[in-house]
Short mmCIF file of C-alpha atoms and ligand atoms in Angstrom, two decimals:
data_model
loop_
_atom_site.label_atom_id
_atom_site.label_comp_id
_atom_site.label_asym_id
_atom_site.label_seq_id
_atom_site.Cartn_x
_atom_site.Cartn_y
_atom_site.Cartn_z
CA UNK B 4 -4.31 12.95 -18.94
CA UNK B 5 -3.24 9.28 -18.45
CA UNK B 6 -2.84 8.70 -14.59
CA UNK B 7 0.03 6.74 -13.13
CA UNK B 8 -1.11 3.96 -10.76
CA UNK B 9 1.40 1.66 -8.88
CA UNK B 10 0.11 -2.07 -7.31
CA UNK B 11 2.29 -2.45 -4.25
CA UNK B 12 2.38 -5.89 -2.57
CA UNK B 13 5.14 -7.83 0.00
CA UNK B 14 6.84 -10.63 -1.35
CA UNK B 15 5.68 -13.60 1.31
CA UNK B 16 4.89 -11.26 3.37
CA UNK B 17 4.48 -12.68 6.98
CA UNK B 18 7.29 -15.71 6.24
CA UNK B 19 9.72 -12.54 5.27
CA UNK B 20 8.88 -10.86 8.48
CA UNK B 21 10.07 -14.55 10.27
CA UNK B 22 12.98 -14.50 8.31
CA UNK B 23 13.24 -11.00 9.17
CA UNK B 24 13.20 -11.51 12.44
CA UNK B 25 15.41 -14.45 13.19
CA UNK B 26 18.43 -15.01 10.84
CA UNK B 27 18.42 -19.41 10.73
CA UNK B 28 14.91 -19.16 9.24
CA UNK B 29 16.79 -16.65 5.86
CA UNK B 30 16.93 -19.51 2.94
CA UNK B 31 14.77 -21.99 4.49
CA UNK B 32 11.18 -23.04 3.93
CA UNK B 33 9.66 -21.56 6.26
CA UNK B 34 6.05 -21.76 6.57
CA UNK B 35 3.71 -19.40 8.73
CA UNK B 36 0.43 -20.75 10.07
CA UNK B 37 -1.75 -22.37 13.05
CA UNK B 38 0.54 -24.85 13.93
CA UNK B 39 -2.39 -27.59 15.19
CA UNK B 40 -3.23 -30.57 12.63
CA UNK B 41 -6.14 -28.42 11.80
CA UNK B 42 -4.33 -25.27 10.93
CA UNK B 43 -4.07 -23.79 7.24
CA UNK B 44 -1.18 -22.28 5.86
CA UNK B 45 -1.15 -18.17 5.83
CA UNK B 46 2.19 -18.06 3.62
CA UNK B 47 5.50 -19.28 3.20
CA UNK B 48 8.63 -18.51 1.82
CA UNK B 49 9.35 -18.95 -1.88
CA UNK B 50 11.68 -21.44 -1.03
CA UNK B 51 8.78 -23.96 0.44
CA UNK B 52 6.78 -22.87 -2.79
CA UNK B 53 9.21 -25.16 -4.89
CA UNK B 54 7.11 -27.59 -2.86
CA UNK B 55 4.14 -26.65 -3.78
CA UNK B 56 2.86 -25.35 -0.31
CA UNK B 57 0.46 -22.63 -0.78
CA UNK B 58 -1.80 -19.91 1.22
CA UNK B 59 -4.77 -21.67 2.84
CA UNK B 60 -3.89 -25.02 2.65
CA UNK B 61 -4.23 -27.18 5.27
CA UNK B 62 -1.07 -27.64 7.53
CA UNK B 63 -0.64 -31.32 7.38
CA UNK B 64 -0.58 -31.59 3.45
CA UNK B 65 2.14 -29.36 3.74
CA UNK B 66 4.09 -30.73 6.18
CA UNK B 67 3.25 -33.84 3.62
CA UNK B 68 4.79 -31.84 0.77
CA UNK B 69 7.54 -30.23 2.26
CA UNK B 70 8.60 -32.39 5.34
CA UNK B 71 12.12 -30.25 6.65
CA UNK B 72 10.64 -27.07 6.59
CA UNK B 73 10.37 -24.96 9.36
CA UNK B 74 6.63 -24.08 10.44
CA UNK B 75 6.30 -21.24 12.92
CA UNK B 76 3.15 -19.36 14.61
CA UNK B 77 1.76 -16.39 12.76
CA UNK B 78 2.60 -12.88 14.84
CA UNK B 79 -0.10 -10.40 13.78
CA UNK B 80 0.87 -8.10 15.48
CA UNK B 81 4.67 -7.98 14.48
CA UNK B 82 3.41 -8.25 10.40
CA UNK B 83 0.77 -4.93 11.57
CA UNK B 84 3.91 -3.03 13.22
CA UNK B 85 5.90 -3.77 10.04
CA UNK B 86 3.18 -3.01 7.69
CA UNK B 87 2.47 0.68 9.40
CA UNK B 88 6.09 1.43 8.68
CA UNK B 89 5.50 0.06 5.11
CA UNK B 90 2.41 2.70 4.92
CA UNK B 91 4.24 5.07 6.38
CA UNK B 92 6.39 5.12 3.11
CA UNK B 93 4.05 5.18 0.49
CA UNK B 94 2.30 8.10 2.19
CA UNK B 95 5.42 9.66 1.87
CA UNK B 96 5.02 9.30 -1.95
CA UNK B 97 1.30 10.45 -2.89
CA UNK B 98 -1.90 10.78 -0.39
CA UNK B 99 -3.59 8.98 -2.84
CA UNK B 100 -2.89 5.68 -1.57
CA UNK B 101 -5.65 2.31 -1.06
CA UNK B 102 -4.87 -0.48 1.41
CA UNK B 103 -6.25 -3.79 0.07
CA UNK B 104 -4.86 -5.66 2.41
CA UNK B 105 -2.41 -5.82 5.41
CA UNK B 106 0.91 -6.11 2.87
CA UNK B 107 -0.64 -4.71 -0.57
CA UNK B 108 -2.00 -1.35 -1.96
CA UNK B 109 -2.94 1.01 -4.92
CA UNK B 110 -1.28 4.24 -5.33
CA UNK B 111 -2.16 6.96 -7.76
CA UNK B 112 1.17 8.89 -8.22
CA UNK B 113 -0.27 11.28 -11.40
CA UNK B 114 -0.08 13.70 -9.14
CA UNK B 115 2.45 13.65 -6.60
CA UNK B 116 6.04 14.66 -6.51
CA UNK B 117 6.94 11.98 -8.37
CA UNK B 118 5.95 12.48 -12.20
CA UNK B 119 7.24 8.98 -13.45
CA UNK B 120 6.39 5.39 -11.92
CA UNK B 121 9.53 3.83 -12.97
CA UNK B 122 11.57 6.60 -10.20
CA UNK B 123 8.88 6.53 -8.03
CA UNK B 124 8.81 2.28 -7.61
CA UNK B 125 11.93 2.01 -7.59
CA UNK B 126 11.93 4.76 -4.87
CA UNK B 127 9.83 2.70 -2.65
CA UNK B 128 11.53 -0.31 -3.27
CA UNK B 129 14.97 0.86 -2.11
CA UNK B 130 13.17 2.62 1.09
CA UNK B 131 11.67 -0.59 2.22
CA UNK B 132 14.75 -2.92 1.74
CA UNK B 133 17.05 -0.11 3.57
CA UNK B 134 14.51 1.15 6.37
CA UNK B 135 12.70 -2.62 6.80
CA UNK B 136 15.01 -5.33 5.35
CA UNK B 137 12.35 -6.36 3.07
CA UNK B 138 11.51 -7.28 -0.03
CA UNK B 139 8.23 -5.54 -1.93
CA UNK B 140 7.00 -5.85 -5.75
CA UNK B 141 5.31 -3.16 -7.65
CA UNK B 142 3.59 -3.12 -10.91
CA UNK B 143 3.33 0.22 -12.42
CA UNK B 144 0.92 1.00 -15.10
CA UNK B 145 -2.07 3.70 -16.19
CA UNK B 146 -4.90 1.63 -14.40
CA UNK B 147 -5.38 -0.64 -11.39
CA UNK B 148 -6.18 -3.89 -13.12
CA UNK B 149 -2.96 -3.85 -15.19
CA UNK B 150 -1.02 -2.33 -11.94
CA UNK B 151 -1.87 -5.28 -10.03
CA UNK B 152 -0.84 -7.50 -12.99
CA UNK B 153 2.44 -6.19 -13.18
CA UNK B 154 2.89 -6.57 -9.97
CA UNK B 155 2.44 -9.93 -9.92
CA UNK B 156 4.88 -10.32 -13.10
CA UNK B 157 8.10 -10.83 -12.01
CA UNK B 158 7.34 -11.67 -7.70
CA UNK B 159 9.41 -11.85 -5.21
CA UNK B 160 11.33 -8.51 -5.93
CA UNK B 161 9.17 -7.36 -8.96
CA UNK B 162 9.27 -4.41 -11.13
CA UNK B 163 7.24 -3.99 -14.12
CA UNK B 164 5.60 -1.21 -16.03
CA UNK B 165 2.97 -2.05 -18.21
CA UNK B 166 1.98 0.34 -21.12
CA UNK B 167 -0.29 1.25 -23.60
CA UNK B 168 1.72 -0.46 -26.66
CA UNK B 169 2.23 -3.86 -24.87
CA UNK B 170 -1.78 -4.10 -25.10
CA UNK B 171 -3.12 -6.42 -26.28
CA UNK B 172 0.18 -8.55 -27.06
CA UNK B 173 0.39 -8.95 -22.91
CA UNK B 174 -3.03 -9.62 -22.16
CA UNK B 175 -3.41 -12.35 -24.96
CA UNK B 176 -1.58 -15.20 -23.99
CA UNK B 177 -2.78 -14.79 -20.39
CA UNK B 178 -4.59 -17.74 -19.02
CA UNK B 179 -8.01 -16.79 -18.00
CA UNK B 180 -6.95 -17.54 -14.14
CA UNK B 181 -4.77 -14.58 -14.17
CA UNK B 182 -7.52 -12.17 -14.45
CA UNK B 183 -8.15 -10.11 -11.03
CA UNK B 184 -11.69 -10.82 -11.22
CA UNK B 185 -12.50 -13.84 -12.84
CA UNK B 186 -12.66 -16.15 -10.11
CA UNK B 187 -12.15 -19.94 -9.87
CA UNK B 188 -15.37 -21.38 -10.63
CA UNK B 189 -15.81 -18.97 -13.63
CA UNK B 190 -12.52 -20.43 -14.75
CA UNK B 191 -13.93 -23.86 -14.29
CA UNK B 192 -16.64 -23.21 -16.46
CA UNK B 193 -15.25 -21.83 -19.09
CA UNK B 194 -12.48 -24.32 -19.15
CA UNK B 195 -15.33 -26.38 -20.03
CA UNK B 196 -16.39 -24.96 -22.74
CA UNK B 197 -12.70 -24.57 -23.88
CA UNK B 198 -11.72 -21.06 -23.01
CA UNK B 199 -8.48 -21.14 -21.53
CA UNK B 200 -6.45 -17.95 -22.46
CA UNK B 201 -7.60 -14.42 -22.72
CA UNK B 202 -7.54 -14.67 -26.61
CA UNK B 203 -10.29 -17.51 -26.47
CA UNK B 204 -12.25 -15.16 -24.69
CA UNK B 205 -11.94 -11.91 -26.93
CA UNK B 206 -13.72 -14.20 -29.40
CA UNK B 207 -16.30 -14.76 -27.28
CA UNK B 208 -19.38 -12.62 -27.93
CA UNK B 209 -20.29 -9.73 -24.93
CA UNK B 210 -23.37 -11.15 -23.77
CA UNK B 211 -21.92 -13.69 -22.94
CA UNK B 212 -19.75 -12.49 -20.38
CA UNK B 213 -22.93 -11.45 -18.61
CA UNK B 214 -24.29 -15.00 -18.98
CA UNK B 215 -20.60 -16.14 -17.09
CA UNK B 216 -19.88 -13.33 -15.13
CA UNK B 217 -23.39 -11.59 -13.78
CA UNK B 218 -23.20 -7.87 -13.47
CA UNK B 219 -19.52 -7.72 -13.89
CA UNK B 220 -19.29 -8.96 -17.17
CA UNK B 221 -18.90 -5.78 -19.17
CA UNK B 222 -15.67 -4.62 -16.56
CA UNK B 223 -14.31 -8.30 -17.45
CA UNK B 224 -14.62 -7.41 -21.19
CA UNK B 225 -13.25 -3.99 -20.49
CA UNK B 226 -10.26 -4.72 -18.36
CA UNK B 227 -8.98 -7.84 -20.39
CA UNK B 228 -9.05 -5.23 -23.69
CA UNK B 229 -6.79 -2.81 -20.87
CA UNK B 230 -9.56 -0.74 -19.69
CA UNK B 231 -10.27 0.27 -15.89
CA UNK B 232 -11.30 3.14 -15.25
CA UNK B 233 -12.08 2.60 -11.38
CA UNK B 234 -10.24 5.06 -9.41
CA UNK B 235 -7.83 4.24 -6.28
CA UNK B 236 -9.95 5.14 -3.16
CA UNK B 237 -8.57 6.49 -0.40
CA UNK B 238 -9.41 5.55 2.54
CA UNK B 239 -11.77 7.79 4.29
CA UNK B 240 -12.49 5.86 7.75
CA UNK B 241 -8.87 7.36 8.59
CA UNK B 242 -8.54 8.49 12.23
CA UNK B 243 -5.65 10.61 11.58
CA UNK B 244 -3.67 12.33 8.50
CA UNK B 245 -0.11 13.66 8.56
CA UNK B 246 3.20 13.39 7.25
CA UNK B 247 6.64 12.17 8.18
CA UNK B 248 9.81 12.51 7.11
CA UNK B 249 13.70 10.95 7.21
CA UNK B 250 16.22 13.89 7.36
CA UNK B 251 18.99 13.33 5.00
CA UNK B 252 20.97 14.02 8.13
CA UNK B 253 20.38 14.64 11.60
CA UNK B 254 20.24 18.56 12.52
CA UNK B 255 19.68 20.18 16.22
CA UNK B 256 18.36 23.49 13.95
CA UNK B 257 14.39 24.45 15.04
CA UNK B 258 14.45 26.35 12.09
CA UNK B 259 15.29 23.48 9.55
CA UNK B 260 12.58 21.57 11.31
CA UNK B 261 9.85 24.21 11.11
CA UNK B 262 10.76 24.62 7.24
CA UNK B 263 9.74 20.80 7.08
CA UNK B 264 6.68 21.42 9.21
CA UNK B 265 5.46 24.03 7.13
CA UNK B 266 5.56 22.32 4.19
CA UNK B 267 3.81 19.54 5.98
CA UNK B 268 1.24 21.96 7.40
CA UNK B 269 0.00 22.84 3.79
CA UNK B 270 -0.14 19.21 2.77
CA UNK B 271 -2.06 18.56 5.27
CA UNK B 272 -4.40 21.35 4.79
CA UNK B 273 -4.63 21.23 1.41
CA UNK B 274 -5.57 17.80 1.96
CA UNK B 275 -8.09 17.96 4.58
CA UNK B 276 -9.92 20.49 2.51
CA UNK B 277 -9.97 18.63 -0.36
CA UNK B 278 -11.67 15.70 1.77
CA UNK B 279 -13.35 18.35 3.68
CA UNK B 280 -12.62 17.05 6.94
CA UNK B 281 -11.20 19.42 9.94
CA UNK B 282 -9.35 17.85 12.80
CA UNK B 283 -8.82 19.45 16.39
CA UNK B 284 -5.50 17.44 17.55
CA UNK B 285 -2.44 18.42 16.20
CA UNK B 286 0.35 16.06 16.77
CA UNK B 287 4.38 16.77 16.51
CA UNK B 288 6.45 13.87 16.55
CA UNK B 289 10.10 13.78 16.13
CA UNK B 290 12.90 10.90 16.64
CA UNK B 291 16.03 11.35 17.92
CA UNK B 292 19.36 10.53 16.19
CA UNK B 293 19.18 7.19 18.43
CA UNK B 294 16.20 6.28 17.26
CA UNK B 295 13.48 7.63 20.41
CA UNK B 296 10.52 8.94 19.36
CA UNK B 297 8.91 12.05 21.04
CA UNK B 298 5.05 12.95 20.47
CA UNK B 299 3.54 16.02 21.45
CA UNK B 300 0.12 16.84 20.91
CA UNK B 301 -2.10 19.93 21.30
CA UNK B 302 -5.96 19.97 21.76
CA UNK B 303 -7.81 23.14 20.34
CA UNK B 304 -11.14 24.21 21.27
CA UNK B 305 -12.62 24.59 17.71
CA UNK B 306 -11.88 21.96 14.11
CA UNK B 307 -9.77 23.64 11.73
CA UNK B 308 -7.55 22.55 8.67
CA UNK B 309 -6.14 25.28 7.89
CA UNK B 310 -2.26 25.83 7.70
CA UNK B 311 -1.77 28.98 9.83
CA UNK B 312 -3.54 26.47 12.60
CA UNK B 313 -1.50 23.51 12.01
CA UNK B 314 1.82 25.35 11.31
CA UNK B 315 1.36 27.45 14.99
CA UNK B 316 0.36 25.25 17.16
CA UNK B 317 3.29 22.40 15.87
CA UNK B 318 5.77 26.05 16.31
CA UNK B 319 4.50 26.89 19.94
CA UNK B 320 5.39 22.71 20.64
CA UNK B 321 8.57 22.92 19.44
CA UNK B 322 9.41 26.25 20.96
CA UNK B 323 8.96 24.55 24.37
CA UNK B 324 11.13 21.53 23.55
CA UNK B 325 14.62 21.41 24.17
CA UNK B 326 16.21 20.35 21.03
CA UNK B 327 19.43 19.39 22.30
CA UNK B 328 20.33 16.13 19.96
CA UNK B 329 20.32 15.26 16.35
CA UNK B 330 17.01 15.10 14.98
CA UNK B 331 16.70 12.33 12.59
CA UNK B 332 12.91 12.63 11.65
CA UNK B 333 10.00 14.76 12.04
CA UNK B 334 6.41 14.44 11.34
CA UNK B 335 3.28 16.25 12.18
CA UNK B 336 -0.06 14.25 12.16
CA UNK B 337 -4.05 16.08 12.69
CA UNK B 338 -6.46 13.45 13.90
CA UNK B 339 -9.80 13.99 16.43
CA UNK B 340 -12.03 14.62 12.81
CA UNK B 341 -15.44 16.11 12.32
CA UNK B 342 -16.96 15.77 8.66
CA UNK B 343 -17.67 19.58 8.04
CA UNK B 344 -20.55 18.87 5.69
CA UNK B 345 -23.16 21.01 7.31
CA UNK B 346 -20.67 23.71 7.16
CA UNK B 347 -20.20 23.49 3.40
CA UNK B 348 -23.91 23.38 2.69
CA UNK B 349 -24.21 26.70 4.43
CA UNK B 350 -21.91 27.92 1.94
CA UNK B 351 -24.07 27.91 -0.87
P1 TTP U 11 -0.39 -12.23 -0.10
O1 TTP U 11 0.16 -10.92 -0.56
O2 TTP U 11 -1.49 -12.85 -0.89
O3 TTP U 11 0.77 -13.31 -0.04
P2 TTP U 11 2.29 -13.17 0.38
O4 TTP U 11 2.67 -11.73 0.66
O5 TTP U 11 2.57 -14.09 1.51
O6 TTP U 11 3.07 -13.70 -0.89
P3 TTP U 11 3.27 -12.99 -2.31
O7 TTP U 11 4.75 -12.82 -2.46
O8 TTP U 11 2.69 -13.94 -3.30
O9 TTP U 11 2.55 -11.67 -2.26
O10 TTP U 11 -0.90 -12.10 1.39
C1 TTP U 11 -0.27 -11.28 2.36
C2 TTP U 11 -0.29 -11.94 3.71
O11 TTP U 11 -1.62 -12.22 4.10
C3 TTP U 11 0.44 -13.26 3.74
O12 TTP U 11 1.82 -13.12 3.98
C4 TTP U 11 -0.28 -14.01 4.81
C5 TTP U 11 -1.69 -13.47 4.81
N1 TTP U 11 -2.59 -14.44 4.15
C6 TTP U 11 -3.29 -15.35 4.94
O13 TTP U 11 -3.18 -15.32 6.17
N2 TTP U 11 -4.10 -16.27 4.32
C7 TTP U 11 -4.25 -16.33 2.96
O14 TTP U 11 -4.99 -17.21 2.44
C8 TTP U 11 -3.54 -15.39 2.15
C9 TTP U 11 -3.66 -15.43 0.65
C10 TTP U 11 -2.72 -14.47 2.80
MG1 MG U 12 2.15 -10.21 -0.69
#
């Protein structure tokens, strides 16, 4: 079956949080970075790209380029806060997600409640401009290389599916510098030997995209014909797993929460054991309709993943809280994880 993989990235991601954050910096070029002569740009906003300022170049050539713009400290830990709540979204879409980096990830929806990318992009889109006040782009396609190229179609604010029938007719005209993979000084060199777009290089014979491109050279002549078959990783260094979720309104009602924690409790079960990993916290969080969070978390004596253990011990927390306020979310969340290898060996 073809899989459905989404490329999700921020647009300008730690200028938008600046913007975000303080309303005179919203239409401005704003540019994030160390702010000493030395300093290199992280980002900035698509309005100081009209300048031609860029990621990772150094501060004074932009303050060259783009003299009025406003230049602000990076906040890491601000752009981390905002990025959790970013994750916390797409894991409300599939499991199956990969971080790349701090503002950008892989999702493989084939799978999940969602059955079409178009719905489910458009889903996460709308969540993260109502819940964050931000922007994010996603490229939607049946492998990662063209997911992350169709993210990067239409940026700031993207949507794009790319399918089978569009390939090759997409992938032709592409110059070579748009590849995900083929990086700056292969581009030089070929340039050199006049291959600039991806149709000079489907002319170009297969061994010699070893000779330009080492041991990747057959994935470079795979993924430019709209091949990829690498899968999206999850990540497994993960020191907890659970699941959260908005109410579509606020209820006082244990029992409408524990229906929501069950259904959490097998999710997370069924996902633990397919990862075969067994935790030994079990955490119940759950926000208030004016927006405090409360976590409450349980320590058993022995690993488990299984549901009956999740689903009672998140029951026996809630029976001793005092519900007596809108509930606006709940979550539940297993973490304190032992690899049950050994275990699984002695099963056979
Ligand atoms: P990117 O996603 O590459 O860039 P971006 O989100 O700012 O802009 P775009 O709309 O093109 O996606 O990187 C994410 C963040 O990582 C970026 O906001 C700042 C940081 N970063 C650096 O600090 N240095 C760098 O050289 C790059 C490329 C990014
Ligand atoms: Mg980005």
């Amino acid at each position: 079956m073809e899989r459905i993989i989404l490329h999700v990235d921020m647009d300008a991601f730690f200028a938008s949080v600046e913007q975000l954050d303080n309303r005179n910096l919203r239409g401005k070029p704003v540019i994030v970075g160390g702010t000493s002569s030395r300093g290199v740009v992280a980002t900035c906003s698509y309005e100081a790209r009209k300048y031609g300022v860029h990621s990772a170049m150094p501060m004074f050539m932009a303050q060259k380029l783009c003299p009025h713009g406003i230049y602000v400290p990076a906040r890491f830990s601000r752009y981390r806060e905002i990025s959790n709540k970013v994750f916390d979204i797409l894991r409300d879409v599939t499991n199956i997600i990969e971080p790349v980096s701090i503002d950008e990830a892989y999702l493989d929806i084939t799978n999940s409640r969602f059955n079409n990318g178009l719905v489910a992009a458009k889903h996460i889109k709308s969540r993260v401009l109502k819940e964050i006040g931000l922007t994010i782009s996603v490229g939607i396609s049946y492998n990662k290389f063209l997911a992350k190229l169709a993210s990067d179609w239409n940026k700031p604010n993207g949507i794009m599916v790319i399918d089978k029938e569009m390939i090759p007719d997409i992938l032709l005209p592409l110059k070579i510098s748009k590849i995900h993979g083929i990086g700056k000084k292969s581009v030089e060199r070929l340039n050199n030997i006049g291959i600039f777009y991806v149709k000079d290089l489907y002319e170009m014979p297969i061994d010699l995209y070893t000779e330009y491109f080492g041991k990747y050279g057959v994935e470079i002549y795979d993924r430019i014909r709209g091949i990829d078959s690498r899968e999206v990783k999850e990540n497994r260094d993960r020191k907890s797993y659970g699941k959260e979720r908005t109410l579509s309104s606020d209820t006082q009602s244990k029992e409408e929460l524990l229906q929501y924690i069950d259904n959490f409790s097998k999710e997370i079960s069924e996902n633990l054991k397919r990862k075969n990993i067994k935790g030994r916290t079990i955490t119940l969080k759950y926000k208030t309709y004016n927006f405090i969070n409360h976590t409450r978390s349980r320590t058993l004596t022995y690993y488990t993943n299984s549901y009956k253990d999740i689903y009672n011990t998140c029951k026996e927390i809630l029976e001793e809280e005092n519900i007596n306020v809108g509930i606006r979310l709940i979550g539940v969340t297993i973490s304190s994880f032992k690899e049950d290898k050994i275990e699984q060996l002695s099963l056979f």
